[in-house]
Short mmCIF file of C-alpha atoms and ligand atoms in Angstrom, two decimals:
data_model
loop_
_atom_site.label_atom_id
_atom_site.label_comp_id
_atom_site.label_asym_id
_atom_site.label_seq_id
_atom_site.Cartn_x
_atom_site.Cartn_y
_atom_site.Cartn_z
CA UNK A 1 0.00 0.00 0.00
CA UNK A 2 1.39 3.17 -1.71
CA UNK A 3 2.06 5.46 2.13
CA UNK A 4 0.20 8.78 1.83
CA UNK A 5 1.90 12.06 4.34
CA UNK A 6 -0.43 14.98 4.44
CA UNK A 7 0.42 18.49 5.94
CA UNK A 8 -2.05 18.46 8.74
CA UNK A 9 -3.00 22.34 9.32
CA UNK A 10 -4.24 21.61 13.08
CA UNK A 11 -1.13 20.30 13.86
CA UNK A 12 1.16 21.88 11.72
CA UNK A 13 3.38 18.95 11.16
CA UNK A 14 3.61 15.97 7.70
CA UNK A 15 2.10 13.27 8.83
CA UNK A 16 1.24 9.79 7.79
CA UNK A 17 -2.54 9.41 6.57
CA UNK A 18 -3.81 6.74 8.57
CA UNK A 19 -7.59 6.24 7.41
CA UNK A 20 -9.95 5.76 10.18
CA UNK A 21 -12.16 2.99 7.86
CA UNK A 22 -10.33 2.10 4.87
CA UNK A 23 -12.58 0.73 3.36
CA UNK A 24 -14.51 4.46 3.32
CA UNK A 25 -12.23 7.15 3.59
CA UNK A 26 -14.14 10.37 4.35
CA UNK A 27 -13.24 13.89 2.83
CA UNK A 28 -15.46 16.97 3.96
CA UNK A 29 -14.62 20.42 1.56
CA UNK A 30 -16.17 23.76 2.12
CA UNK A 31 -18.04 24.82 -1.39
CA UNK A 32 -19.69 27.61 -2.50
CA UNK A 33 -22.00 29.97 -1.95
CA UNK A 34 -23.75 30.18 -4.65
CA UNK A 35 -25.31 33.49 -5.93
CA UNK A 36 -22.60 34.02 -8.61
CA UNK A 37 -20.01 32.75 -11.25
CA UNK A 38 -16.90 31.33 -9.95
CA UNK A 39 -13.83 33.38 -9.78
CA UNK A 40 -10.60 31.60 -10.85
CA UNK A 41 -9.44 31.65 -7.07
CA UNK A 42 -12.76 29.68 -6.39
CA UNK A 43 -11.27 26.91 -8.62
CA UNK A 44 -8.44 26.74 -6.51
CA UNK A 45 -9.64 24.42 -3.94
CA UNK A 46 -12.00 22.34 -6.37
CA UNK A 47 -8.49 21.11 -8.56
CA UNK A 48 -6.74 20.77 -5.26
CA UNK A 49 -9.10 18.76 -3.40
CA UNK A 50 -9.62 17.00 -6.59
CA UNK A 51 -6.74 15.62 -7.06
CA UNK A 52 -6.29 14.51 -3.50
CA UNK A 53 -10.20 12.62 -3.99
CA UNK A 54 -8.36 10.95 -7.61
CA UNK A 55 -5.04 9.82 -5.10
CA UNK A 56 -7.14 8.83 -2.50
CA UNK A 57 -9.20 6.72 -5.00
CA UNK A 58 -6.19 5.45 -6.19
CA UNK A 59 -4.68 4.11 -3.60
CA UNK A 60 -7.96 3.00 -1.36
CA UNK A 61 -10.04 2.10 -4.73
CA UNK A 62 -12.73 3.87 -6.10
CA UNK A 63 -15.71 2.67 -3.87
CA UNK A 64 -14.30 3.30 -0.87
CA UNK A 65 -13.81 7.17 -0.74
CA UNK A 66 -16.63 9.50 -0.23
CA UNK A 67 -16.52 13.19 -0.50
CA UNK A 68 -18.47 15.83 0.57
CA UNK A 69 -18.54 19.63 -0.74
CA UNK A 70 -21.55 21.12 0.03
CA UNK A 71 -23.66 24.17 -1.70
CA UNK A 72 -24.30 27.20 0.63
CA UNK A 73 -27.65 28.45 -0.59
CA UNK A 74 -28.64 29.98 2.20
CA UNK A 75 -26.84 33.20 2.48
CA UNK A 76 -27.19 37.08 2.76
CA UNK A 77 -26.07 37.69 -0.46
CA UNK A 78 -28.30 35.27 -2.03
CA UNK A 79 -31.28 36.94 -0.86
CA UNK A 80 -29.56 40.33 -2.17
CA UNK A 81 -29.29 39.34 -5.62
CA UNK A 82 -32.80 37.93 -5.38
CA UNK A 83 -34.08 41.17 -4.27
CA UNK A 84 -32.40 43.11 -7.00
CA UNK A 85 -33.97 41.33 -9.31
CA UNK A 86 -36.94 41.46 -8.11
CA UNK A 87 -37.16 45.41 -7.53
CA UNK A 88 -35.57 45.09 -11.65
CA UNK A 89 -39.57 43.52 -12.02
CA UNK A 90 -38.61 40.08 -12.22
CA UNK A 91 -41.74 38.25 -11.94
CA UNK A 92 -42.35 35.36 -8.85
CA UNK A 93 -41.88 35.94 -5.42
CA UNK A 94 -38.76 36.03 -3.57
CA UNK A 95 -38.49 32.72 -2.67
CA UNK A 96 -38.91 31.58 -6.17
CA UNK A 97 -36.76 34.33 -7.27
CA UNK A 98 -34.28 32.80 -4.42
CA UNK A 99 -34.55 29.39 -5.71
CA UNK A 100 -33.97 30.39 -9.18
CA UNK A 101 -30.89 32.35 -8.88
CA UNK A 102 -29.76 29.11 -6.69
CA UNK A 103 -30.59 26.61 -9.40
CA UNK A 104 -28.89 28.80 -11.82
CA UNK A 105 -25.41 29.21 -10.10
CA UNK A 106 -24.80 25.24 -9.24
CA UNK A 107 -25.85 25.02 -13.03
CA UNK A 108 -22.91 27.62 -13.67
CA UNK A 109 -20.74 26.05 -11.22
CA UNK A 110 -20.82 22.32 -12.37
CA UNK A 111 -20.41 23.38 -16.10
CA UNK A 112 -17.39 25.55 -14.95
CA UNK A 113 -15.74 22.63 -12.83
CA UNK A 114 -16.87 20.05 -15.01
CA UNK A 115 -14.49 21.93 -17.37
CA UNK A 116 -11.74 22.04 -15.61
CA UNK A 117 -11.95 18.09 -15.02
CA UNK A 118 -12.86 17.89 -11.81
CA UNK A 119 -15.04 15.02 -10.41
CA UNK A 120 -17.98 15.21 -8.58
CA UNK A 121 -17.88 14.66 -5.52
CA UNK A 122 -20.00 11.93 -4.07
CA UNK A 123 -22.11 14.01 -2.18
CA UNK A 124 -22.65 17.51 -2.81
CA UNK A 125 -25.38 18.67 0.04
CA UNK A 126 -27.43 21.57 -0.25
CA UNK A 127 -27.59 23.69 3.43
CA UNK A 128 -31.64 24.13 2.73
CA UNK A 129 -31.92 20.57 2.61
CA UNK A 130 -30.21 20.18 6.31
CA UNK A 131 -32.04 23.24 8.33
CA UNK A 132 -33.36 20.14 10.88
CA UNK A 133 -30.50 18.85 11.67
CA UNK A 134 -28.72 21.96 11.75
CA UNK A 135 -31.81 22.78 14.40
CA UNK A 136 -30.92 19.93 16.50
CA UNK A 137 -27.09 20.25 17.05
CA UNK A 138 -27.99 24.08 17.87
CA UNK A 139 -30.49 22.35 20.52
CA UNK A 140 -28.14 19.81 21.87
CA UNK A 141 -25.35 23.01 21.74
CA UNK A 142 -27.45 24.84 23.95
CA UNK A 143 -28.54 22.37 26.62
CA UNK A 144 -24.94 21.53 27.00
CA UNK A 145 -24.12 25.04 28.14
CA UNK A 146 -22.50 26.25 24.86
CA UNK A 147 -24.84 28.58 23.22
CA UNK A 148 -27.50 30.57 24.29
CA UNK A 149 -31.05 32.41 23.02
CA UNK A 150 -31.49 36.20 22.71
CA UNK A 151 -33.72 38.01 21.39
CA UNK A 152 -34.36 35.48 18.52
CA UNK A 153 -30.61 35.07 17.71
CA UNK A 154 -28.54 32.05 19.00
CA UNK A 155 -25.10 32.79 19.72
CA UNK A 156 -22.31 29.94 20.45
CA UNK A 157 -20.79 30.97 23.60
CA UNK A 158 -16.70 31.09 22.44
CA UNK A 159 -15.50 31.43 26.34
CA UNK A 160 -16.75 27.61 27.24
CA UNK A 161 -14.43 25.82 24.39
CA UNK A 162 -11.06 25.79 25.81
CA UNK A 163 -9.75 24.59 22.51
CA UNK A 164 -11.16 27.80 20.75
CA UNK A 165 -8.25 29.58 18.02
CA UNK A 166 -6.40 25.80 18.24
CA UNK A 167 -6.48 25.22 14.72
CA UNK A 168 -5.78 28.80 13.63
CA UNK A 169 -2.70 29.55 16.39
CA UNK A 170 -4.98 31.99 17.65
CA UNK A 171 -6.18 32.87 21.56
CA UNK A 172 -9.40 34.58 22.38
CA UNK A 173 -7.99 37.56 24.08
CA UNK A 174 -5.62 38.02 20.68
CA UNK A 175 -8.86 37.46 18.17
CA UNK A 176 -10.91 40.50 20.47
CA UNK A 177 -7.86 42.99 20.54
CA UNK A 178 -7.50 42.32 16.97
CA UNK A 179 -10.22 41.44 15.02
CA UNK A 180 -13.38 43.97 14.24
CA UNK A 181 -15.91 41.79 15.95
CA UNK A 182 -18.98 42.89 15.96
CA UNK A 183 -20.45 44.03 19.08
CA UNK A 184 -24.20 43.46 19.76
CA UNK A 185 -26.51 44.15 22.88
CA UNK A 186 -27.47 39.91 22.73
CA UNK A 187 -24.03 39.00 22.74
CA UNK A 188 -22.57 38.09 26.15
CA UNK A 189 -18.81 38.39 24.44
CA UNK A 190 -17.83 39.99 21.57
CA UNK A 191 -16.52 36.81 19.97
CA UNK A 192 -19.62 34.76 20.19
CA UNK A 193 -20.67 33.93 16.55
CA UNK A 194 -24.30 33.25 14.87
CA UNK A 195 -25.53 29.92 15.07
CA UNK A 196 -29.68 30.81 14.03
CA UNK A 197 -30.92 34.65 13.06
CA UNK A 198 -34.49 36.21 13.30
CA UNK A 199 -35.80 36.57 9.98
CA UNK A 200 -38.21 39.06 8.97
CA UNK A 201 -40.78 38.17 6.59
CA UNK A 202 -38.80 39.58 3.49
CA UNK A 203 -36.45 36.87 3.96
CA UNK A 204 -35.99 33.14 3.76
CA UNK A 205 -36.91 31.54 7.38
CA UNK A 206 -37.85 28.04 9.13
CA UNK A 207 -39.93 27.64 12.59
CA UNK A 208 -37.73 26.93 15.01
CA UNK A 209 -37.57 27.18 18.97
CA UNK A 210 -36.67 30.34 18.80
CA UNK A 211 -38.93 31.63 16.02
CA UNK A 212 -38.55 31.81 12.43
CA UNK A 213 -35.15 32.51 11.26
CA UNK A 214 -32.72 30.98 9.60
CA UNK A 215 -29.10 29.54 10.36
CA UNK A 216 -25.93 31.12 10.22
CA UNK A 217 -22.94 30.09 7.65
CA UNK A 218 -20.91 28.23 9.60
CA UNK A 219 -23.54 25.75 11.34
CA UNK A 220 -23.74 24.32 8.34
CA UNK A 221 -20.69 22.43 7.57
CA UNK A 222 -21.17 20.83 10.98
CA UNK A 223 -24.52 19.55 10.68
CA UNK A 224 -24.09 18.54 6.62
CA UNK A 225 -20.90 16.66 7.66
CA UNK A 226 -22.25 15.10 10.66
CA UNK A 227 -24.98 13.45 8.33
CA UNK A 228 -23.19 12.38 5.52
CA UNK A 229 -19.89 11.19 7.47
CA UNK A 230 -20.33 10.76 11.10
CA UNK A 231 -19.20 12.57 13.96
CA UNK A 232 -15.29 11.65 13.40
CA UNK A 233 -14.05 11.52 9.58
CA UNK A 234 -10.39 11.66 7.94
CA UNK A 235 -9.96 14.86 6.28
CA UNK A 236 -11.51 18.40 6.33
CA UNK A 237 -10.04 21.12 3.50
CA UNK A 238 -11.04 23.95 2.47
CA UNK A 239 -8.95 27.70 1.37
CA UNK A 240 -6.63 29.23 3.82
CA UNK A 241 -9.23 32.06 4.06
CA UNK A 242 -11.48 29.86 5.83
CA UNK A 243 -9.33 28.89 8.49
CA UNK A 244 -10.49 31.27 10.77
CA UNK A 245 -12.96 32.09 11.41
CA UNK A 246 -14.81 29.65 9.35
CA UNK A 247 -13.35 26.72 10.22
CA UNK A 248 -12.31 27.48 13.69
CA UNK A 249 -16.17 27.82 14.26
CA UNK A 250 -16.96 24.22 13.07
CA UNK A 251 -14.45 22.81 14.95
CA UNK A 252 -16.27 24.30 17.69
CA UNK A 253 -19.90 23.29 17.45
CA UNK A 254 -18.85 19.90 16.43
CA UNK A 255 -16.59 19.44 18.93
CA UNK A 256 -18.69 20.84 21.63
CA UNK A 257 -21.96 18.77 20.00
CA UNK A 258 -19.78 15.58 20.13
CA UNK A 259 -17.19 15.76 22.72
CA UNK A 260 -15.99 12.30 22.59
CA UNK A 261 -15.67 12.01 18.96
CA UNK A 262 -12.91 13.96 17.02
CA UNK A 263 -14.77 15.42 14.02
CA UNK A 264 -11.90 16.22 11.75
CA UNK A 265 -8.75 14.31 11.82
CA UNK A 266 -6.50 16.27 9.45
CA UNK A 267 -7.11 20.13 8.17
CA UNK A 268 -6.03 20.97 4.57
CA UNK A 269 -5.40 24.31 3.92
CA UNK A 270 -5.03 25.92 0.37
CA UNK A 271 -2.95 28.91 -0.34
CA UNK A 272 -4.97 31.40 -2.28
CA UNK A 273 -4.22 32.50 -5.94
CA UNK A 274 -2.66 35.89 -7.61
CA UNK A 275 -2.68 37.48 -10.92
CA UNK A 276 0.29 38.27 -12.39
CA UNK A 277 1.95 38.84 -9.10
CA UNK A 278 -1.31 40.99 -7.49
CA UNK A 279 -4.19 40.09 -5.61
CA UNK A 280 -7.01 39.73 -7.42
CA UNK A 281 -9.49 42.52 -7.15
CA UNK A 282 -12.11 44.40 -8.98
CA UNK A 283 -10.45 47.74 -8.40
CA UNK A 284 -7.26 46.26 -10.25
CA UNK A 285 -9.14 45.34 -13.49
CA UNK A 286 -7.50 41.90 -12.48
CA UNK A 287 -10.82 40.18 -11.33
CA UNK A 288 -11.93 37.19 -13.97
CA UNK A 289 -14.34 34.43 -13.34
CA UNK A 290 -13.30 30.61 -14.60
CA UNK A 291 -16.07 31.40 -17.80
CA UNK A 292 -14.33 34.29 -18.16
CA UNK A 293 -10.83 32.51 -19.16
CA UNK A 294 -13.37 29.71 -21.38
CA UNK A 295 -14.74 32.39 -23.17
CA UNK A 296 -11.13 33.87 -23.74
CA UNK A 297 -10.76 30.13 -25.50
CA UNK A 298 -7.98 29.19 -22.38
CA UNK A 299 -9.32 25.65 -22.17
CA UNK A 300 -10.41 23.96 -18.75
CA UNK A 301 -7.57 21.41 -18.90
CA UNK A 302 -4.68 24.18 -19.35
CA UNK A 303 -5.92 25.87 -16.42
CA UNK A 304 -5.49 22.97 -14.21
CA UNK A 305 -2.56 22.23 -15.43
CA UNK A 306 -1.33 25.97 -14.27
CA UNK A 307 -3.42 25.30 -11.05
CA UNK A 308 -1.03 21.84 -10.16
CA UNK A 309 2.35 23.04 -11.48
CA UNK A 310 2.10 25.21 -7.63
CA UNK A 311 1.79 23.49 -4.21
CA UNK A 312 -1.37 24.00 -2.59
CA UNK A 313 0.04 25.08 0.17
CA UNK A 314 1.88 28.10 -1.47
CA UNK A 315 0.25 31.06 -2.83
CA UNK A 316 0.28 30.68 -6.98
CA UNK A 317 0.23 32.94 -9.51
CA UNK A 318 -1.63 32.99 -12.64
CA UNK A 319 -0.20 35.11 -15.87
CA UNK A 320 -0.76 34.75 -19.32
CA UNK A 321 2.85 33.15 -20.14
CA UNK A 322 1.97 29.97 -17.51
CA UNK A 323 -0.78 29.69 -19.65
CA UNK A 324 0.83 29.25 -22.93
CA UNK A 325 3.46 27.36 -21.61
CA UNK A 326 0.97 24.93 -20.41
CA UNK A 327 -1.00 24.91 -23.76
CA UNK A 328 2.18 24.11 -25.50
CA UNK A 329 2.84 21.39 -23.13
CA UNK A 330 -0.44 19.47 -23.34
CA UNK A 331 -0.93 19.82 -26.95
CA UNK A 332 2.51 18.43 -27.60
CA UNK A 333 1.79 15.91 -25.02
CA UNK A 334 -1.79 15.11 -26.27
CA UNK A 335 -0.06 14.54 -30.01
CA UNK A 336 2.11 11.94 -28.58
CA UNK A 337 -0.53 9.76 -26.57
CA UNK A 338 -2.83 9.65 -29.38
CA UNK A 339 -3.92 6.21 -30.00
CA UNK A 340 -1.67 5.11 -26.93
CA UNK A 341 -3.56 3.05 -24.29
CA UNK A 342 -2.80 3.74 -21.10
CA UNK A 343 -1.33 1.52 -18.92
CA UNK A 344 -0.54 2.20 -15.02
CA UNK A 345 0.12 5.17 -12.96
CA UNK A 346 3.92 5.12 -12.43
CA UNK A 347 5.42 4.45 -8.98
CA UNK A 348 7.25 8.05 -9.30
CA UNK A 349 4.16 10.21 -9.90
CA UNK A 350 2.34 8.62 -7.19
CA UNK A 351 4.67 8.93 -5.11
CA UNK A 352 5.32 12.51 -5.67
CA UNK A 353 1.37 13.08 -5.31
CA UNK A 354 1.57 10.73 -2.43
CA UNK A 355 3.93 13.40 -0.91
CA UNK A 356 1.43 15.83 0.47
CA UNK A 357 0.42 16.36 -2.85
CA UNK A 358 3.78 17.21 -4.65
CA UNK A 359 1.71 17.83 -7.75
CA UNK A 360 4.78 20.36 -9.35
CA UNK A 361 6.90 17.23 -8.69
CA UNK A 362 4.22 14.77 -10.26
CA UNK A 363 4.53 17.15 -13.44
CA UNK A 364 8.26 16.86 -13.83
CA UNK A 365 7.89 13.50 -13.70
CA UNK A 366 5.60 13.49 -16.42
CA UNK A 367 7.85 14.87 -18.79
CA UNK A 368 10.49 12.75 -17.67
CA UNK A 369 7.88 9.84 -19.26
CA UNK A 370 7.25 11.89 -22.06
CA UNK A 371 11.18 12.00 -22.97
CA UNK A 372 12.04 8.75 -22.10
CA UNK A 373 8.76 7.63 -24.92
CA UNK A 374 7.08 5.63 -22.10
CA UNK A 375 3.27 6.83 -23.72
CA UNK A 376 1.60 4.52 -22.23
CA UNK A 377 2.70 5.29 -18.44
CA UNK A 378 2.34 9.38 -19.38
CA UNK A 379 -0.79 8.73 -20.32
CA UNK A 380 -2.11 6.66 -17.16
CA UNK A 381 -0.12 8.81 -14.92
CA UNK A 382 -1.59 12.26 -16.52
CA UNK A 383 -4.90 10.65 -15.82
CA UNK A 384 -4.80 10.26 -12.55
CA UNK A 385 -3.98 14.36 -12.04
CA UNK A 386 -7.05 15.01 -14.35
CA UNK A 387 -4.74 15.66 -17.33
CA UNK A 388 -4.38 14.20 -20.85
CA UNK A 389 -8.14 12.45 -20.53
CA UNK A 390 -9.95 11.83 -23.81
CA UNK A 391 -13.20 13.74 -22.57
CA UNK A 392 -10.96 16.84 -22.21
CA UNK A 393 -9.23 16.80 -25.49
CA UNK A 394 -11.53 18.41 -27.86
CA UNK A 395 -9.69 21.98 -27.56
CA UNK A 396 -6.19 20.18 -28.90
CA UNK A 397 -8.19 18.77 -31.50
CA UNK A 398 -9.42 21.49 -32.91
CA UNK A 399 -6.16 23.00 -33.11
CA UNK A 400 -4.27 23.49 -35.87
CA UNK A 401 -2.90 20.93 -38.27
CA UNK A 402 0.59 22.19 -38.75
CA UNK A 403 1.02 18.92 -41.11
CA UNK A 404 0.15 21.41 -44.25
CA UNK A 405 2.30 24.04 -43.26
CA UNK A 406 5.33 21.48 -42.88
CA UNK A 407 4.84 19.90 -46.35
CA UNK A 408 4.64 23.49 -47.75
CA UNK A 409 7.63 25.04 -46.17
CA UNK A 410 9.47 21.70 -47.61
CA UNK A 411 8.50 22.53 -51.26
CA UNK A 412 9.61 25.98 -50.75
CA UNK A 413 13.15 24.77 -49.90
CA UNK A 414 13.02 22.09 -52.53
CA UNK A 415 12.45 25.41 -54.89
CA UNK A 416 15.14 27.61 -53.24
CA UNK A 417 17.38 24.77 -53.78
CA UNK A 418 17.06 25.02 -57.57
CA UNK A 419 16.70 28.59 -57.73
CA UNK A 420 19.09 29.59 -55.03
CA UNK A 421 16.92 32.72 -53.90
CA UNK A 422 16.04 31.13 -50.56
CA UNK A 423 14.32 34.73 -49.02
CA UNK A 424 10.70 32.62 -49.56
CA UNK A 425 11.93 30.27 -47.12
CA UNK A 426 13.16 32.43 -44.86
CA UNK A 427 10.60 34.70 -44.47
CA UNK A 428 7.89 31.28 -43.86
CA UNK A 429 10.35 30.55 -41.47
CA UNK A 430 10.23 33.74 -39.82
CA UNK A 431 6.22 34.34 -39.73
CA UNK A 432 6.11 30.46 -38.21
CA UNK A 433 8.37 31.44 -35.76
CA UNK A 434 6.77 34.71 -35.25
CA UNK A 435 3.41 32.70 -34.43
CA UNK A 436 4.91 30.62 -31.83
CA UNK A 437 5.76 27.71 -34.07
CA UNK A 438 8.97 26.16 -33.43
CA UNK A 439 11.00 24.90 -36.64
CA UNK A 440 12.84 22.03 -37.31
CA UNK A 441 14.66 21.53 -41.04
CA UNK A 442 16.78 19.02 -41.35
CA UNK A 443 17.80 16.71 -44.59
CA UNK A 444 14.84 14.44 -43.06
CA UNK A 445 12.55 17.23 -43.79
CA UNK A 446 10.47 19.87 -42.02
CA UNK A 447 8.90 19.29 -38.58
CA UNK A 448 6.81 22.04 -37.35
CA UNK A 449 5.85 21.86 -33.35
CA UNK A 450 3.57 23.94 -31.12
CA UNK A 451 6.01 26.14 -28.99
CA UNK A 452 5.79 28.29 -25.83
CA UNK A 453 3.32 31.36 -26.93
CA UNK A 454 2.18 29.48 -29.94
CA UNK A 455 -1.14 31.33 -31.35
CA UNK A 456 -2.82 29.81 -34.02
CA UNK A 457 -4.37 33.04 -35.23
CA UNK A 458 -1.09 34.24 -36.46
CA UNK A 459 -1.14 31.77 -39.03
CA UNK A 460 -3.70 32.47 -40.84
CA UNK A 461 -1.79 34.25 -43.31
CA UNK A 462 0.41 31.44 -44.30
CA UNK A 463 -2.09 28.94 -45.05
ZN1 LIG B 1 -17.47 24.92 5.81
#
């Protein structure tokens, strides 16, 4: 059995992954909220976590790994976008209006993943369908001292979890002198969070014990992964930015709801993602969503290949030249394992991806398959990062046939040969190479290839 180490946030050390069941390893990821395309830092986590559902497959077998990443659609901003549209005179009432803004953005969301190759997971749990449950462990939170009614709110009471700011290196006194917390008259400290809110009747509510209402964001990913995966399960990831205090928060009501279990054993943290060397931001012109880079024609595959050629746990940066590079890469790549069967995984790349998720290292050791002609291995072993699969490869396909180009370059040298005026050839040569092509004349003949910043639109011209 192929020996997994994962960097375990909550106690900041490599470890070896020791399954609790084998025979159903359980994997709980935060996912989105959903009142909006994806932004390409949103993608982030879904390749990462991903690729750690294909290893885990891998090594445990298919059957006997379920993940959860659930769909917030209960959310403030939700209901904003709803409104919006519905003072724009969108017919329906709010909570249809609610319901179809929610419909459309998993739509959006699994075409957009889907695209860039990413499994679904095996459970992907709306919050609306869990507000009981979620009702309960707020009930059983209360009665055992750790949260607390007002004024329609619940609030989980921070002070009687010793373990509070554990996972995030944080303490409580820290969090108050340095975090804006919100101060409100039913709060009996400033870092108590939301577990249930009042809601009025413009807004989305359930009865509950203390009124209608509705639950607060982080509730959720305790009571959805308490259905689906028990009280204790193997791995818990999610993007750095939810460590605290998103995370922190679960770790809280679960643990407090189920003292002698351990909800999550290991904490995966993502780094989060740049743009040519800056944060991404509207003000900075820099913001795109993952359709955004589609529509550009940047196909899904390229992006995750950009995505894993960075360790998740360091921030990466996406610029155009990664892009092309990447392009270049898998189209070259693609042209050699066409036809090829695939035939296993090779020791190396699982073992680099075995190595908290060495995925830059599982790339070099691609091309070290791809030089050495092992197709067959390149192949399986791409496949098992989500790369070089024949679902993804209609953009290389419709790429350009350089085949043409080739044959006609040779017949212009066969001509300059005779004539001796080779400036035809040279300047075929030079608009190839100007559109990224690179060139290769030998007394064999002519082999054009796909280079770094190749761009098929610059070709145009020549054929
Ligand atoms: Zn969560």
């Amino acid at each position: 059995m192929v020996t997994i180490r994962l960097h375990n946030s909550r106690t900041r050390v490599k470890e070896v992954f020791t399954p609790i069941d084998p025979d159903n390893v359980r994997v709980y990821v935060c996912g989105p909220t959903v009142y909006d395309r994806a932004h390409l830092g949103n993608a982030r986590p879904v390749v990462v976590f991903d690729t750690l559902f294909r290893l885990l497959r891998h090594v445990y077998g298919a059957g006997h790994v379920t993940y959860v990443r659930n769909f917030t659609d209960v959310d403030d901003k939700i209901n904003a976008t709803a409104l919006a549209r519905k003072e724009a005179g969108a017919a329906g009432s709010l909570e249809e209006l609610i319901a179809e803004r929610t419909e459309e953005t998993i739509r959006w969301y699994h075409d957009d993943m889907d695209a860039l190759g990413a499994l679904r997971p095996t459970h992907e749990p709306r919050a609306t369908a869990y507000v009981g449950q979620m009702i309960a462990m707020i009930g059983a939170l209360i009665e055992g001292g750790h949260a607390y009614a007002k004024e329609g709110h619940v609030l989980f009471r921070v002070r009687s979890f010793a373990e509070y700011g554990r996972l995030s290196g944080r303490s409580v006194d820290d969090m108050i002198a340095g975090a804006r917390v919100e101060v409100a008259p039913f709060k009996e400290d400033p870092m108590d969070f939301v577990l249930w809110k009042p809601s009025d009747d413009s807004l989305p509510g359930w009865e509950s014990p203390w009124g209608r209402g509705r639950p607060g964001w982080h509730i959720e990913c305790s009571a959805m992964s308490l259905a689906l995966l028990g009280a204790s399960f193997d791995i818990h990831g999610g993007g750095i930015d939810l460590q605290f205090p998103h995370h922190e928060n679960e770790v809280a009501q679960s643990c407090c709801a189920h003292p002698k279990a351990e909800f999550a054993r290991v904490w995966m943290h993502n780094e989060m993602l740049q743009v040519e060397g800056k944060k991404m931001s509207k003000s900075l012109g820099n913001f795109f969503t993952v359709r955004d880079l589609l529509e550009k024609g940047v196909p899904g595959e390229v992006i995750r290949f950009v995505f894993l050629g960075t360790h998740y746990g360091r921030p990466m940066d996406w610029t155009a030249e990664k892009a092309a590079q990447a392009e270049a890469t898998l189209r070259k790549w693609r042209g050699m394992v066409a036809g090829v069967a695939p035939s296993v995984p090779s020791d190396a790349v699982v073992a680099a991806l075995a190595d908290d998720l060495n995925t830059a290292g599982a790339i070099a050791e691609l091309h070290g398959l791809a030089a050495s002609g092992d197709l067959a291995g390149l192949k399986a072993s791409a496949g098992l990062m989500g790369l070089l699969e024949d679902h993804m490869g209609g953009w290389a396909e419709a790429g350009v046939d350089l085949a043409p180009l080739a044959a006609r370059l040779a017949a212009l040298r066969e001509a300059a040969m005779m004539s001796k005026d080779f400036a035809p050839v040279d300047a075929m040569k030079a608009a190839l190479v100007a559109a990224g092509v690179e060139v290769r004349m030998s007394k064999a003949g002519v082999e054009l290839l796909p280079g770094p910043g190749f761009d098929a639109g610059r070709l145009e011209g020549l054929s």
